[in-house]
PDB file of C-alpha atoms and ligand atoms in Angstrom:
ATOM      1  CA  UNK A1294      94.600  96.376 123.870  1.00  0.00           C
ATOM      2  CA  UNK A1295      95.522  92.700 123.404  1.00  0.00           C
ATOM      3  CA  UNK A1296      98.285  91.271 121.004  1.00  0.00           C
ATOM      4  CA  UNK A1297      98.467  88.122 119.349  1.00  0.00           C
ATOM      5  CA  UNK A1298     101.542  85.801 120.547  1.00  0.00           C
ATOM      6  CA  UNK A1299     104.915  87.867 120.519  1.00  0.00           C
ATOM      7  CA  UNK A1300     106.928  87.363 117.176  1.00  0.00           C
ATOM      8  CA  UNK A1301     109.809  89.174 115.911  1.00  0.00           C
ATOM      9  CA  UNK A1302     108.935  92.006 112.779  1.00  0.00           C
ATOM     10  CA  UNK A1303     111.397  92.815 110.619  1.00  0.00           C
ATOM     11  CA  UNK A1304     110.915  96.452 108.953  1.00  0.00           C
ATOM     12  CA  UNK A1305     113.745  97.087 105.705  1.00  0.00           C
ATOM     13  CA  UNK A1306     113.472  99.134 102.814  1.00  0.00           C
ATOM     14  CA  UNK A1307     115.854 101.699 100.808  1.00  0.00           C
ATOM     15  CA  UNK A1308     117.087 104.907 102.495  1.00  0.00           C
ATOM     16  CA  UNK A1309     115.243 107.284 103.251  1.00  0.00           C
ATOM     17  CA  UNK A1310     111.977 105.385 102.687  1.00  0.00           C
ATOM     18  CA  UNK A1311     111.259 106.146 105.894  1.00  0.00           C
ATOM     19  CA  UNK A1312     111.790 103.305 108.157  1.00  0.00           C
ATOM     20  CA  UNK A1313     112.818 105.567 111.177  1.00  0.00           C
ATOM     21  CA  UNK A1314     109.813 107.793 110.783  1.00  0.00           C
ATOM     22  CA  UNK A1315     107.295 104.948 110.743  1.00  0.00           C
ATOM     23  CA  UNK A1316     109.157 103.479 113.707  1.00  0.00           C
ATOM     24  CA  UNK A1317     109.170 106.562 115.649  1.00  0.00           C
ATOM     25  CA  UNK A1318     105.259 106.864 114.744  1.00  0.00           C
ATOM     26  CA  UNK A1319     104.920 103.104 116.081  1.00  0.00           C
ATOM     27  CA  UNK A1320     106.822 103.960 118.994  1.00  0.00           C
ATOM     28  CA  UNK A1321     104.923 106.901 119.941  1.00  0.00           C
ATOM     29  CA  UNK A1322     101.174 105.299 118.845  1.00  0.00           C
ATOM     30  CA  UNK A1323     101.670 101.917 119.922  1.00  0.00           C
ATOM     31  CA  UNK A1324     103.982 102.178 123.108  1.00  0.00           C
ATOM     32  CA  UNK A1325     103.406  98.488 123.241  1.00  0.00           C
ATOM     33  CA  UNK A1326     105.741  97.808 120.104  1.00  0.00           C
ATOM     34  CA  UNK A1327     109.541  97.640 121.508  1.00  0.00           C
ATOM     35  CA  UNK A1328     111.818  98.943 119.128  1.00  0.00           C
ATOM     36  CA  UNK A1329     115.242  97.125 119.253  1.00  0.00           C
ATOM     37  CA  UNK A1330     118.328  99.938 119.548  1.00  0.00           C
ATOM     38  CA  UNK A1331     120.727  98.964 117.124  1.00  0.00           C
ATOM     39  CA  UNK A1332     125.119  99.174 117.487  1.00  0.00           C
ATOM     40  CA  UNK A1333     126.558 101.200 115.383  1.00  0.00           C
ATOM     41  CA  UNK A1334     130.307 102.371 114.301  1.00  0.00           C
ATOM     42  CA  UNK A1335     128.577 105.834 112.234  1.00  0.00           C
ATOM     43  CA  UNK A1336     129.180 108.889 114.377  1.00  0.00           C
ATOM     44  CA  UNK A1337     126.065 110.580 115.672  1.00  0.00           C
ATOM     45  CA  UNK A1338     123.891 113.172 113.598  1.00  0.00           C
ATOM     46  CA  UNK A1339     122.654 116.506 115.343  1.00  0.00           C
ATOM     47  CA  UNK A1340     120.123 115.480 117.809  1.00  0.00           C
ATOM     48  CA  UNK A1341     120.864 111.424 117.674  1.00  0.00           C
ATOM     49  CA  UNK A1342     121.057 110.420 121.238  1.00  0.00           C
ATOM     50  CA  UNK A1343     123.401 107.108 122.466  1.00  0.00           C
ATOM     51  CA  UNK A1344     121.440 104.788 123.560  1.00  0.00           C
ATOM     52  CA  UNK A1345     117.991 105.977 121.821  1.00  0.00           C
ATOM     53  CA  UNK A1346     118.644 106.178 118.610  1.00  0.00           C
ATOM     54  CA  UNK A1347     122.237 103.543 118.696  1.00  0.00           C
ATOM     55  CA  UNK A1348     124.084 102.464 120.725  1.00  0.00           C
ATOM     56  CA  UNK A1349     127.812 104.620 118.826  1.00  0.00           C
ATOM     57  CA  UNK A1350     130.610 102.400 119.843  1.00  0.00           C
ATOM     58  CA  UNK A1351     134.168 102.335 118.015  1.00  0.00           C
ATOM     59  CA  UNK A1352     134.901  99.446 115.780  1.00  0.00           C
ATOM     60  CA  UNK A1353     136.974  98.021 118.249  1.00  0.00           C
ATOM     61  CA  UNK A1354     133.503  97.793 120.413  1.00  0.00           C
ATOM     62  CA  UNK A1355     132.002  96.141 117.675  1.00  0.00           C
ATOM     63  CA  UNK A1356     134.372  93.718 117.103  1.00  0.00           C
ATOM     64  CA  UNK A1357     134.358  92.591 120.022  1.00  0.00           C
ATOM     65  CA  UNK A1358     130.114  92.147 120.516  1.00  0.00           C
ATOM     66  CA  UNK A1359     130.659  90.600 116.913  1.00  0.00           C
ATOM     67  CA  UNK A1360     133.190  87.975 117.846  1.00  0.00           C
ATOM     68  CA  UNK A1361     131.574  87.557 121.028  1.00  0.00           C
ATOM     69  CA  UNK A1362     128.227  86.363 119.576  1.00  0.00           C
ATOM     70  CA  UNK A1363     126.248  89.299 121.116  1.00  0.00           C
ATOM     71  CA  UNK A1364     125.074  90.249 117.927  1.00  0.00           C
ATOM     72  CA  UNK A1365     121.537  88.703 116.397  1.00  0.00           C
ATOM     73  CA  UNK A1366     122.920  90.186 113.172  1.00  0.00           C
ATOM     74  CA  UNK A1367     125.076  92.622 111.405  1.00  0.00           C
ATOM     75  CA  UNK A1368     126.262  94.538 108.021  1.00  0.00           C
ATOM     76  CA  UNK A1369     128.318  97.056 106.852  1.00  0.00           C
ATOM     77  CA  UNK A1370     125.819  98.793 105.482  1.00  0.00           C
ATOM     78  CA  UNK A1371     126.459 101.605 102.284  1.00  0.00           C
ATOM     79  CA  UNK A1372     129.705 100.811 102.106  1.00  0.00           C
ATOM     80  CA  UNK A1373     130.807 102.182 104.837  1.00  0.00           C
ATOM     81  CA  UNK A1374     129.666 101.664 108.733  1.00  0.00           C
ATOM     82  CA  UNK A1375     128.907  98.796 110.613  1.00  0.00           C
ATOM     83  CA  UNK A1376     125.071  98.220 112.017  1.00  0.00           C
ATOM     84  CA  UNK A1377     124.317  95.029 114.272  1.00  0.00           C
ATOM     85  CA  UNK A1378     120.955  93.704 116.721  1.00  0.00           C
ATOM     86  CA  UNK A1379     122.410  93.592 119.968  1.00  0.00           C
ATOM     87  CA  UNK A1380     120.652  89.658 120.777  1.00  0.00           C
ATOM     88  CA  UNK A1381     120.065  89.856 124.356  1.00  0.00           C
ATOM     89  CA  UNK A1382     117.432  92.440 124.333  1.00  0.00           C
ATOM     90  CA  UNK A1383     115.543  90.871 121.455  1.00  0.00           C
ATOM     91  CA  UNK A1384     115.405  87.607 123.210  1.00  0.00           C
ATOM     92  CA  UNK A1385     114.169  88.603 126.037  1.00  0.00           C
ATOM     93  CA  UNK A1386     111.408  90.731 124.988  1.00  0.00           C
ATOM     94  CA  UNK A1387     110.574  88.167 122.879  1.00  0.00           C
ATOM     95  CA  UNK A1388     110.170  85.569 125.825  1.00  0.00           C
ATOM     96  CA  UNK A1389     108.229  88.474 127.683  1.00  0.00           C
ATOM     97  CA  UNK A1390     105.682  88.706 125.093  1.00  0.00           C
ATOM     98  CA  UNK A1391     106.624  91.866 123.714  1.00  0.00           C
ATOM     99  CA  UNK A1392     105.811  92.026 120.255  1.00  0.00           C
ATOM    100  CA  UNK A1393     109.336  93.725 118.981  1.00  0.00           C
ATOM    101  CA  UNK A1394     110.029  95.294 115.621  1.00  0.00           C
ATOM    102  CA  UNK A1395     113.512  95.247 114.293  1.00  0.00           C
ATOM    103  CA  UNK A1396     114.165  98.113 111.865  1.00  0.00           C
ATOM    104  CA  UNK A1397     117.577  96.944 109.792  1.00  0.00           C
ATOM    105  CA  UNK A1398     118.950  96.811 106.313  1.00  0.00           C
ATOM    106  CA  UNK A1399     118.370  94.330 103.403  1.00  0.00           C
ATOM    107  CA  UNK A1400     122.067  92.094 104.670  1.00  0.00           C
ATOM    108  CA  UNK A1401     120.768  92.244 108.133  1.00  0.00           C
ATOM    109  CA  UNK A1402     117.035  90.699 107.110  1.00  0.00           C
ATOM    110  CA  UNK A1403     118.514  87.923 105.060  1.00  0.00           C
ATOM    111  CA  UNK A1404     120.494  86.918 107.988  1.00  0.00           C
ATOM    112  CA  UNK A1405     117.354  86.998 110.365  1.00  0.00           C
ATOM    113  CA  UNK A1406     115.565  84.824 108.027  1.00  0.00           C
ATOM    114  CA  UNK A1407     118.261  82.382 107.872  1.00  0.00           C
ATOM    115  CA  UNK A1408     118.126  82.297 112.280  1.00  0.00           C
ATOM    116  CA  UNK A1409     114.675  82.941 112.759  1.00  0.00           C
ATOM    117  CA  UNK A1410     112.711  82.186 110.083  1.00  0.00           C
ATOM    118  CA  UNK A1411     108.991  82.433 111.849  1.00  0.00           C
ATOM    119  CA  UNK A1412     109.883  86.018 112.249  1.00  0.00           C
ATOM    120  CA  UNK A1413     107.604  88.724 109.850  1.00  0.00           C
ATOM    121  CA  UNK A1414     109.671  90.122 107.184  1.00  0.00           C
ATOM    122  CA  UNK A1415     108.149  93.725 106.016  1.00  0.00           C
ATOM    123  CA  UNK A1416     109.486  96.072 103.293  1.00  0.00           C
ATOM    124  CA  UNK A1417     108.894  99.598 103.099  1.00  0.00           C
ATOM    125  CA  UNK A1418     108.169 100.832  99.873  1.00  0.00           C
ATOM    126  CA  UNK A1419     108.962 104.523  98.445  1.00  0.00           C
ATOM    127  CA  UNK A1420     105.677 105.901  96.011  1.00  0.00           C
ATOM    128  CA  UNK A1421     107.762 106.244  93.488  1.00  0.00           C
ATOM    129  CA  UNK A1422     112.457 106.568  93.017  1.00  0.00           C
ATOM    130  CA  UNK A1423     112.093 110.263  92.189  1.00  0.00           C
ATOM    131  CA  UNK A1424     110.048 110.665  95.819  1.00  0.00           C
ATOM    132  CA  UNK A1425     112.871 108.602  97.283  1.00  0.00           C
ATOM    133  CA  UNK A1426     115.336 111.389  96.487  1.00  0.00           C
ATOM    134  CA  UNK A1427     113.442 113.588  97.507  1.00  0.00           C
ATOM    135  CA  UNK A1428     113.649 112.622 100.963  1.00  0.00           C
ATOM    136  CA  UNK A1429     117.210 111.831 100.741  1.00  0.00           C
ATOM    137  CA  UNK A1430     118.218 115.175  99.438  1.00  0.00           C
ATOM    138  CA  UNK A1431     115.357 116.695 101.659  1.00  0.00           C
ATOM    139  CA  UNK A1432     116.586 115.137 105.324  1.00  0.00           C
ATOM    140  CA  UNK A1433     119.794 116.986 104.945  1.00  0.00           C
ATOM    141  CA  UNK A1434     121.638 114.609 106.562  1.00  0.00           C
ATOM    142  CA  UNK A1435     124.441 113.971 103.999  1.00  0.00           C
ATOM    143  CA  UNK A1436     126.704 115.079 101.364  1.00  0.00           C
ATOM    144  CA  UNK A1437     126.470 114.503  97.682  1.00  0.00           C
ATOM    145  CA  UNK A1438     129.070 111.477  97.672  1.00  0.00           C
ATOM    146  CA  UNK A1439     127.177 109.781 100.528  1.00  0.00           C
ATOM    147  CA  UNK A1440     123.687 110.564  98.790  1.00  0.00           C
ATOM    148  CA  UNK A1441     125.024 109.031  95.701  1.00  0.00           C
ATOM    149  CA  UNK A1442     126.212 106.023  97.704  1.00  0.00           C
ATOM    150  CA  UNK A1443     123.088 105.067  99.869  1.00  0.00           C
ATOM    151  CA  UNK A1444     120.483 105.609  96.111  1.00  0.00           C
ATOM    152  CA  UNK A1445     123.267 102.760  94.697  1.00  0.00           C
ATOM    153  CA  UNK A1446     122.378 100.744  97.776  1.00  0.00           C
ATOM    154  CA  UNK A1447     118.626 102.091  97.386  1.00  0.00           C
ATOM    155  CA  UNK A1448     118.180 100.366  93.724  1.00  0.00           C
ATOM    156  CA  UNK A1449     120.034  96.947  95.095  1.00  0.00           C
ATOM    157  CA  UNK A1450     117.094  96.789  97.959  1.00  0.00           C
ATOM    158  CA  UNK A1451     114.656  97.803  95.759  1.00  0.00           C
ATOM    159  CA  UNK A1452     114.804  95.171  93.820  1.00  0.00           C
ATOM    160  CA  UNK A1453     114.541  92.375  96.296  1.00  0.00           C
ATOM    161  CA  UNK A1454     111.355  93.568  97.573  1.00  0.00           C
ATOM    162  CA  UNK A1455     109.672  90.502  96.482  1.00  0.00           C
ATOM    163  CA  UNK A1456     111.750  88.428  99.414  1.00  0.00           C
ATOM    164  CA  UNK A1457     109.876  90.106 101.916  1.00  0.00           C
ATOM    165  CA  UNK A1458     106.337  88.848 103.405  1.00  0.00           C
ATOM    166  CA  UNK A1459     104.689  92.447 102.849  1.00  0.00           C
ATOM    167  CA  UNK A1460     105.488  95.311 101.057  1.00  0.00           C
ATOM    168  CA  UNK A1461     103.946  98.807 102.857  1.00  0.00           C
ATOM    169  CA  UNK A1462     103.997 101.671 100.942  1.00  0.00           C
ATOM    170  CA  UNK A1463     105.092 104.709 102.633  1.00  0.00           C
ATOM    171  CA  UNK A1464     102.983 107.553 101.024  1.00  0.00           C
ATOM    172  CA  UNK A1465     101.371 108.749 104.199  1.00  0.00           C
ATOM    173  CA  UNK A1466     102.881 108.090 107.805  1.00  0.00           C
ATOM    174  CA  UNK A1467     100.056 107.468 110.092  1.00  0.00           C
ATOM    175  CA  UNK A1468      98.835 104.807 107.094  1.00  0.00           C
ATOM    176  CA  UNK A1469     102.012 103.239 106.474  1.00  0.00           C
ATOM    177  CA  UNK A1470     102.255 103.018 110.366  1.00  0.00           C
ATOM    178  CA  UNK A1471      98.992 101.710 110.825  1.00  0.00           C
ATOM    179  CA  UNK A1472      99.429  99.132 107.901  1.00  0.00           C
ATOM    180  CA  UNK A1473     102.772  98.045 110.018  1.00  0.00           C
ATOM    181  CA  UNK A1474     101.157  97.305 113.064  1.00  0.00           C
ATOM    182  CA  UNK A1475      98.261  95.766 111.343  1.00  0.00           C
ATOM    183  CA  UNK A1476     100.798  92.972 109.973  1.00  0.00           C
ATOM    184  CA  UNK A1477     102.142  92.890 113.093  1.00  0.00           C
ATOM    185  CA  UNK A1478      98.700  91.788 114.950  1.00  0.00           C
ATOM    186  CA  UNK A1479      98.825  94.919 117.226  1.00  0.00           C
ATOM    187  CA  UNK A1480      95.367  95.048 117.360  1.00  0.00           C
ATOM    188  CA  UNK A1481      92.735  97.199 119.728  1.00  0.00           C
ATOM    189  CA  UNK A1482      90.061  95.458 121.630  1.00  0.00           C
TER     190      UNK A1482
HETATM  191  N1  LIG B2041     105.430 109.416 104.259  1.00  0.00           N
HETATM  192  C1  LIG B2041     106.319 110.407 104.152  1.00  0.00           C
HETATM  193  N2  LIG B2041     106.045 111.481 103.389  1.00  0.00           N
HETATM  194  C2  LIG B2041     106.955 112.487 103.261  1.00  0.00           C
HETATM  195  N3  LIG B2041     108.171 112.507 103.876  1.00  0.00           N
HETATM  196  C3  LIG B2041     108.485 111.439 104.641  1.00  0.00           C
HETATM  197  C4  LIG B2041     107.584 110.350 104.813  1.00  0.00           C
HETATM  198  N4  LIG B2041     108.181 109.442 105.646  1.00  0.00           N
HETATM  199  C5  LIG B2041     109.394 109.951 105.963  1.00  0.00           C
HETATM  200  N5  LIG B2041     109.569 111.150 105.374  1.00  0.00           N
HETATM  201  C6  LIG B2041     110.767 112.009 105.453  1.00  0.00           C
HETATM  202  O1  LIG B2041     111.778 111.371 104.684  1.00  0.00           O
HETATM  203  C7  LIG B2041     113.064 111.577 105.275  1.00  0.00           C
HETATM  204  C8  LIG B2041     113.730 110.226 105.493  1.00  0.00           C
HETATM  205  O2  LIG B2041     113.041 109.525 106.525  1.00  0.00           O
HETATM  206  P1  LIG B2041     113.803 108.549 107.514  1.00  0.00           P
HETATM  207  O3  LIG B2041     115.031 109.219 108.041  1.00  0.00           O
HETATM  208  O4  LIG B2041     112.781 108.069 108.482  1.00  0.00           O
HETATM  209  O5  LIG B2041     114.218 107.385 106.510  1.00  0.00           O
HETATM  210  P2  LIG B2041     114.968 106.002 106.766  1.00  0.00           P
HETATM  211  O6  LIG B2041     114.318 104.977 105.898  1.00  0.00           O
HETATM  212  O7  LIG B2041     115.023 105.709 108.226  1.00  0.00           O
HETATM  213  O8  LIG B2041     116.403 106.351 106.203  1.00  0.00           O
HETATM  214  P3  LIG B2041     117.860 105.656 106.383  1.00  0.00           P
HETATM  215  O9  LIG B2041     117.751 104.226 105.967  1.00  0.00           O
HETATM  216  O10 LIG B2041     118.728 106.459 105.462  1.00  0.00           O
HETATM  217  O11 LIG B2041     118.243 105.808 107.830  1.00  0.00           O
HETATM  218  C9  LIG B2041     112.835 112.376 106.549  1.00  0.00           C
HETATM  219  O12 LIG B2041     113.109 113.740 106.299  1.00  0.00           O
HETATM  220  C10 LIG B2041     111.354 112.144 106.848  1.00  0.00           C
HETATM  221  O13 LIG B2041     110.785 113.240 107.542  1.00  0.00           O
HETATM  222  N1  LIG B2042     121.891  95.167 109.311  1.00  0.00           N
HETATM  223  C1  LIG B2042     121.552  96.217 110.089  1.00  0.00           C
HETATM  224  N2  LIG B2042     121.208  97.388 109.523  1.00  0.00           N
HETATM  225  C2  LIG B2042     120.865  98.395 110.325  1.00  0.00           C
HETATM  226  C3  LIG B2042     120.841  98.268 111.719  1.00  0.00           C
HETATM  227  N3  LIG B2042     120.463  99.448 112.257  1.00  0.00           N
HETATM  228  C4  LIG B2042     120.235 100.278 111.230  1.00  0.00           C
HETATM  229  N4  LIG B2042     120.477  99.643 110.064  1.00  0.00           N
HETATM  230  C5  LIG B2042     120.332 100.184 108.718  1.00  0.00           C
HETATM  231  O1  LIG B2042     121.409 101.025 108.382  1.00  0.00           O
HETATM  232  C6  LIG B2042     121.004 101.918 107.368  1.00  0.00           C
HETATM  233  C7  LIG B2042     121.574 103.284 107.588  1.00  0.00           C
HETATM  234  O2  LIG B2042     121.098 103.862 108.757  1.00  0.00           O
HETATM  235  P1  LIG B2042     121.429 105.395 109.122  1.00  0.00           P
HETATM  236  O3  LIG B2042     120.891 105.572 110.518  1.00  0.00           O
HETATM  237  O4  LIG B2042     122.888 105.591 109.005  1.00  0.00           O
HETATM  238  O5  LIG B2042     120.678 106.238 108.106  1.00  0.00           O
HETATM  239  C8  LIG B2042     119.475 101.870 107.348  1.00  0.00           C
HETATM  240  O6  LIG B2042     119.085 101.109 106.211  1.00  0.00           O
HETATM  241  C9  LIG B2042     119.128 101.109 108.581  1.00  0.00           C
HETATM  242  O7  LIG B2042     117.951 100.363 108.473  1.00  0.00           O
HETATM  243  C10 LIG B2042     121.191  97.010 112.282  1.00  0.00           C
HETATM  244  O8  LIG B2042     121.199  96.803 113.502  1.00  0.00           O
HETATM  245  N5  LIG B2042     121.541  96.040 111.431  1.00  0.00           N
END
């Protein structure tokens, strides 16, 4: 397996796209890829584990790694929580070699662009908005109100696809994962 020089890949797209799933699959396919573990102020769902999935700290954690620079970037994201790139980790896989795949919302990519510009900047793409629902409604993982919320922040996103260097549609997992790594020179000798 060989890699082309380390760069930073940024993965956004609307909720419920899929950008978790395709990570996991790059995680698990390509154990190569480091995935960055965002900070988070949201509470955990079922079977989200601290420090796998986030890092759940109160807001007066993330304050703190806010003020204190220790973040690469961050949003409130929906409305609601707060999301940040904890810096330290990135930078030093980065200056390892690793090539390391940042998997953040539409705020949080704008702000990478403005800091690191040579990074890749990769939107995932739903088939279709009906499809997109269907996920959202089909995960389980919220309420009507917060459903109703995230497709508001869904239609915002989807319409700045064009900012991004790629656009992957997600219609089948193993392609959209194998289209992500593709863009991210992961290759196979
Ligand atoms: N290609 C696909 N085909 C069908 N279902 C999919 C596909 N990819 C993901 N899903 C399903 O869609 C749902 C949402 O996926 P996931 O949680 O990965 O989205 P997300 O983009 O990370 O969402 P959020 O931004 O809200 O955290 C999950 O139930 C997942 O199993
Ligand atoms: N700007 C950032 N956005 C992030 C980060 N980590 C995750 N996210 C985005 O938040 C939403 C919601 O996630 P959920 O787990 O509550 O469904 C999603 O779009 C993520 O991509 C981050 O570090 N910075």
């Amino acid at each position: 397996m060989t890699t082309t020089p380390a760069r930073l890949t940024v993965l956004a797209g609307p909720t419920a796209v899929g950008k978790g799933t395709v990570s996991a699959d790059v995680r698990a396919r390509y154990p190569e890829v480091w995935l960055s573990v965002s900070a988070t102020t949201r509470a955990p769902r079922p079977g989200e584990i601290d420090g796998v999935h986030y890092h759940f700290v109160s807001a007066e954690e993330f304050d703190r790694m806010a003020q204190s620079g220790e973040l690469l970037e961050w949003a409130v994201v929906h409305g609601r929580n707060r999301y940040g790139t904890p810096r330290g980790p990135v930078e030093e896989r980065l200056a390892a070699g690793v090539p390391t795949l940042l998997e953040i919302d539409l705020q949080g990519a704008r702000q990478v662009r403005e800091s690191m510009p040579d990074a890749r900047f990769v939107f995932l793409a739903p088939p279709s908005f009906d499809e997109l629902v269907r996920r959202l409604v089909g995960r389980g993982t919220e309420g009507a109100e917060e459903r109703e919320r995230r497709l508001q922040t869904a239609r915002v996103e989807l319409a700045a696809a064009s900012e991004f260097d790629h656009v992957i549609v997600n219609d089948e997992v193993t392609r959209a994962t194998d289209e992500l790594v593709h863009v991210m020179g992961v290759v196979r000798a």
